[in-house]
Each structure stands twice: as structure tokens, then as C-alpha cells.
Amino acid sequence: MKYLFASLFFLLTSLSSSAQGNSSISGRVVGVDHSAIFSATIMLYRAADTSLLRANFSELNGAFSFDELEADTYLLKSTHLGFEPFWSQAIKLGEEQTLTIQSAILVELAEVLD
């Protein structure tokens, strides 16, 4: 019985590791003045059905990355408090491709004071 569980464990582990791709997407989140935006939320969606796949935060220099992706078409959404959300165009990613996108530029929300 324990051999069955061990065999099943190794089978499932090998299947899950083969399902991960070797492609990646990286970029930077900046403001309109091109200054880095730290701790912006970046979400990765599958373009076909807009299902959320992963989420990440930008680093001090605004950089972010998503690794071990399968070849597919993706959308990126960047958000941060006080800024309008940014949606990317569709990003087509091939097998074992490393893609660096142009900066995601967030625009500050206008606030009306009385």
C-alpha cells in the first residue's frame, strides 16, 4: 500500500511540473512622470476567458515578473491606490519566450475638492 502512495505521489509531482511552462513576462509600473510605483498590484489573466491566473506586487523600482508560464495569450492589469487601473493589450507568449513589456503607466485619479 505504501508503494502505491509513493508511486502516486511521484506521478502527480511529475505531471504538475510538466504542466508548467518555461516562458516569462516582465515589466515596470511607472507614473506619468516615469517614476517607479512601488507595491502596485499586477494581475495576470488568460485572454481567452479573462480568468485570473496570478497576482504579484511591483518592487521598489516598479519591476515585476511572472515566470514559469505556458505559451498562451495573456492580459495584464495594474492597480494602485490613487491611480486609474491600467489594462494591457493582449500579450501572445510563445514556448520558452522571455518577454519584457513596455512600462505600464498609471495615471493619478483626479480629485474634486469643494
PDB file of C-alpha atoms in Angstrom:
ATOM      1  CA  MET A   1       0.000   0.000   0.000  1.00  0.00           C
ATOM      2  CA  LYS A   2       2.789   2.436   0.855  1.00  0.00           C
ATOM      3  CA  TYR A   3       4.384   1.702  -2.542  1.00  0.00           C
ATOM      4  CA  LEU A   4       1.115   2.657  -4.210  1.00  0.00           C
ATOM      5  CA  PHE A   5       1.047   6.008  -2.385  1.00  0.00           C
ATOM      6  CA  ALA A   6       4.712   6.655  -3.189  1.00  0.00           C
ATOM      7  CA  SER A   7       4.160   5.845  -6.868  1.00  0.00           C
ATOM      8  CA  LEU A   8       1.058   8.035  -6.987  1.00  0.00           C
ATOM      9  CA  PHE A   9       2.939  10.910  -5.325  1.00  0.00           C
ATOM     10  CA  PHE A  10       5.789  10.765  -7.865  1.00  0.00           C
ATOM     11  CA  LEU A  11       3.339  10.525 -10.757  1.00  0.00           C
ATOM     12  CA  LEU A  12       1.378  13.595  -9.612  1.00  0.00           C
ATOM     13  CA  THR A  13       4.576  15.546  -8.938  1.00  0.00           C
ATOM     14  CA  SER A  14       5.932  14.831 -12.413  1.00  0.00           C
ATOM     15  CA  LEU A  15       2.618  15.754 -14.057  1.00  0.00           C
ATOM     16  CA  SER A  16       2.361  19.071 -12.235  1.00  0.00           C
ATOM     17  CA  SER A  17       5.944  20.033 -13.058  1.00  0.00           C
ATOM     18  CA  SER A  18       5.486  19.184 -16.745  1.00  0.00           C
ATOM     19  CA  ALA A  19       2.368  21.381 -16.885  1.00  0.00           C
ATOM     20  CA  GLN A  20       4.402  24.468 -16.006  1.00  0.00           C
ATOM     21  CA  GLY A  21       5.914  26.346 -18.923  1.00  0.00           C
ATOM     22  CA  ASN A  22       9.293  27.956 -19.305  1.00  0.00           C
ATOM     23  CA  SER A  23       8.131  31.355 -20.569  1.00  0.00           C
ATOM     24  CA  SER A  24       8.035  34.623 -18.635  1.00  0.00           C
ATOM     25  CA  ILE A  25       6.657  38.165 -18.771  1.00  0.00           C
ATOM     26  CA  SER A  26       8.315  41.092 -17.007  1.00  0.00           C
ATOM     27  CA  GLY A  27       7.983  44.871 -16.984  1.00  0.00           C
ATOM     28  CA  ARG A  28       7.768  48.023 -14.852  1.00  0.00           C
ATOM     29  CA  VAL A  29       4.927  50.040 -13.369  1.00  0.00           C
ATOM     30  CA  VAL A  30       5.531  53.794 -13.521  1.00  0.00           C
ATOM     31  CA  GLY A  31       3.617  57.050 -13.188  1.00  0.00           C
ATOM     32  CA  VAL A  32       3.131  59.596 -15.982  1.00  0.00           C
ATOM     33  CA  ASP A  33       6.425  61.226 -14.913  1.00  0.00           C
ATOM     34  CA  HIS A  34       8.120  57.797 -15.375  1.00  0.00           C
ATOM     35  CA  SER A  35       8.873  57.449 -11.649  1.00  0.00           C
ATOM     36  CA  ALA A  36       8.608  53.897 -10.308  1.00  0.00           C
ATOM     37  CA  ILE A  37       5.431  52.909  -8.480  1.00  0.00           C
ATOM     38  CA  PHE A  38       6.212  50.594  -5.578  1.00  0.00           C
ATOM     39  CA  SER A  39       3.749  47.952  -4.407  1.00  0.00           C
ATOM     40  CA  ALA A  40       1.347  48.213  -7.353  1.00  0.00           C
ATOM     41  CA  THR A  41      -0.797  45.118  -7.792  1.00  0.00           C
ATOM     42  CA  ILE A  42      -0.219  43.351 -11.114  1.00  0.00           C
ATOM     43  CA  MET A  43      -2.685  40.654 -12.143  1.00  0.00           C
ATOM     44  CA  LEU A  44      -2.166  38.153 -14.952  1.00  0.00           C
ATOM     45  CA  TYR A  45      -5.291  36.980 -16.806  1.00  0.00           C
ATOM     46  CA  ARG A  46      -5.770  34.409 -19.558  1.00  0.00           C
ATOM     47  CA  ALA A  47      -7.081  36.441 -22.507  1.00  0.00           C
ATOM     48  CA  ALA A  48      -9.439  33.730 -23.797  1.00  0.00           C
ATOM     49  CA  ASP A  49     -11.714  33.727 -20.755  1.00  0.00           C
ATOM     50  CA  THR A  50     -10.265  36.521 -18.540  1.00  0.00           C
ATOM     51  CA  SER A  51      -9.666  34.080 -15.705  1.00  0.00           C
ATOM     52  CA  LEU A  52      -7.216  35.360 -13.101  1.00  0.00           C
ATOM     53  CA  LEU A  53      -4.086  33.195 -13.111  1.00  0.00           C
ATOM     54  CA  ARG A  54      -1.650  35.000 -10.817  1.00  0.00           C
ATOM     55  CA  ALA A  55      -1.090  38.246  -8.942  1.00  0.00           C
ATOM     56  CA  ASN A  56       2.105  39.992  -7.877  1.00  0.00           C
ATOM     57  CA  PHE A  57       3.362  43.301  -6.452  1.00  0.00           C
ATOM     58  CA  SER A  58       5.845  45.678  -8.064  1.00  0.00           C
ATOM     59  CA  GLU A  59       9.236  46.106  -6.408  1.00  0.00           C
ATOM     60  CA  LEU A  60      10.868  49.370  -5.259  1.00  0.00           C
ATOM     61  CA  ASN A  61      11.947  50.149  -8.832  1.00  0.00           C
ATOM     62  CA  GLY A  62       8.473  49.277 -10.179  1.00  0.00           C
ATOM     63  CA  ALA A  63       9.649  45.957 -11.649  1.00  0.00           C
ATOM     64  CA  PHE A  64       7.506  42.830 -11.743  1.00  0.00           C
ATOM     65  CA  SER A  65       7.701  39.412 -13.377  1.00  0.00           C
ATOM     66  CA  PHE A  66       5.662  36.285 -13.923  1.00  0.00           C
ATOM     67  CA  ASP A  67       7.753  33.150 -14.508  1.00  0.00           C
ATOM     68  CA  GLU A  68       7.021  29.546 -15.500  1.00  0.00           C
ATOM     69  CA  LEU A  69       4.184  30.471 -17.863  1.00  0.00           C
ATOM     70  CA  GLU A  70       2.764  28.294 -20.608  1.00  0.00           C
ATOM     71  CA  ALA A  71       2.539  29.505 -24.205  1.00  0.00           C
ATOM     72  CA  ASP A  72      -0.781  31.381 -24.357  1.00  0.00           C
ATOM     73  CA  THR A  73      -2.282  34.843 -24.771  1.00  0.00           C
ATOM     74  CA  TYR A  74      -2.446  36.945 -21.600  1.00  0.00           C
ATOM     75  CA  LEU A  75      -3.709  40.279 -20.276  1.00  0.00           C
ATOM     76  CA  LEU A  76      -2.085  42.313 -17.505  1.00  0.00           C
ATOM     77  CA  LYS A  77      -3.923  44.642 -15.148  1.00  0.00           C
ATOM     78  CA  SER A  78      -2.017  47.047 -12.877  1.00  0.00           C
ATOM     79  CA  THR A  79      -3.685  48.877  -9.994  1.00  0.00           C
ATOM     80  CA  HIS A  80      -2.581  51.078  -7.128  1.00  0.00           C
ATOM     81  CA  LEU A  81      -4.456  53.246  -4.645  1.00  0.00           C
ATOM     82  CA  GLY A  82      -4.927  56.745  -6.074  1.00  0.00           C
ATOM     83  CA  PHE A  83      -4.357  55.677  -9.698  1.00  0.00           C
ATOM     84  CA  GLU A  84      -6.613  54.580 -12.542  1.00  0.00           C
ATOM     85  CA  PRO A  85      -6.297  50.857 -13.399  1.00  0.00           C
ATOM     86  CA  PHE A  86      -4.138  50.004 -16.421  1.00  0.00           C
ATOM     87  CA  TRP A  87      -5.045  47.159 -18.813  1.00  0.00           C
ATOM     88  CA  SER A  88      -2.511  45.887 -21.326  1.00  0.00           C
ATOM     89  CA  GLN A  89      -3.203  44.858 -24.893  1.00  0.00           C
ATOM     90  CA  ALA A  90      -3.295  41.092 -25.470  1.00  0.00           C
ATOM     91  CA  ILE A  91       0.191  39.603 -24.976  1.00  0.00           C
ATOM     92  CA  LYS A  92       0.924  36.485 -27.049  1.00  0.00           C
ATOM     93  CA  LEU A  93       3.620  34.409 -25.384  1.00  0.00           C
ATOM     94  CA  GLY A  94       5.380  31.539 -27.167  1.00  0.00           C
ATOM     95  CA  GLU A  95       7.159  28.467 -25.809  1.00  0.00           C
ATOM     96  CA  GLU A  96      10.301  29.291 -23.797  1.00  0.00           C
ATOM     97  CA  GLN A  97       9.912  33.004 -24.595  1.00  0.00           C
ATOM     98  CA  THR A  98      11.031  35.786 -22.262  1.00  0.00           C
ATOM     99  CA  LEU A  99       9.049  38.940 -22.962  1.00  0.00           C
ATOM    100  CA  THR A 100       9.675  42.359 -21.434  1.00  0.00           C
ATOM    101  CA  ILE A 101       6.724  44.676 -21.961  1.00  0.00           C
ATOM    102  CA  GLN A 102       6.871  48.441 -22.158  1.00  0.00           C
ATOM    103  CA  SER A 103       6.163  50.237 -18.908  1.00  0.00           C
ATOM    104  CA  ALA A 104       2.635  50.123 -17.539  1.00  0.00           C
ATOM    105  CA  ILE A 105       1.883  53.812 -16.972  1.00  0.00           C
ATOM    106  CA  LEU A 106      -0.600  54.574 -14.200  1.00  0.00           C
ATOM    107  CA  VAL A 107      -2.432  57.905 -14.250  1.00  0.00           C
ATOM    108  CA  GLU A 108      -3.350  59.547 -10.944  1.00  0.00           C
ATOM    109  CA  LEU A 109      -7.041  59.899 -10.191  1.00  0.00           C
ATOM    110  CA  ALA A 110      -8.313  63.451 -10.319  1.00  0.00           C
ATOM    111  CA  GLU A 111      -9.856  64.598  -7.052  1.00  0.00           C
ATOM    112  CA  VAL A 112     -12.510  67.305  -6.993  1.00  0.00           C
ATOM    113  CA  LEU A 113     -12.468  69.490  -3.882  1.00  0.00           C
ATOM    114  CA  ASP A 114     -15.400  71.662  -2.817  1.00  0.00           C
TER     115      ASP A 114
END
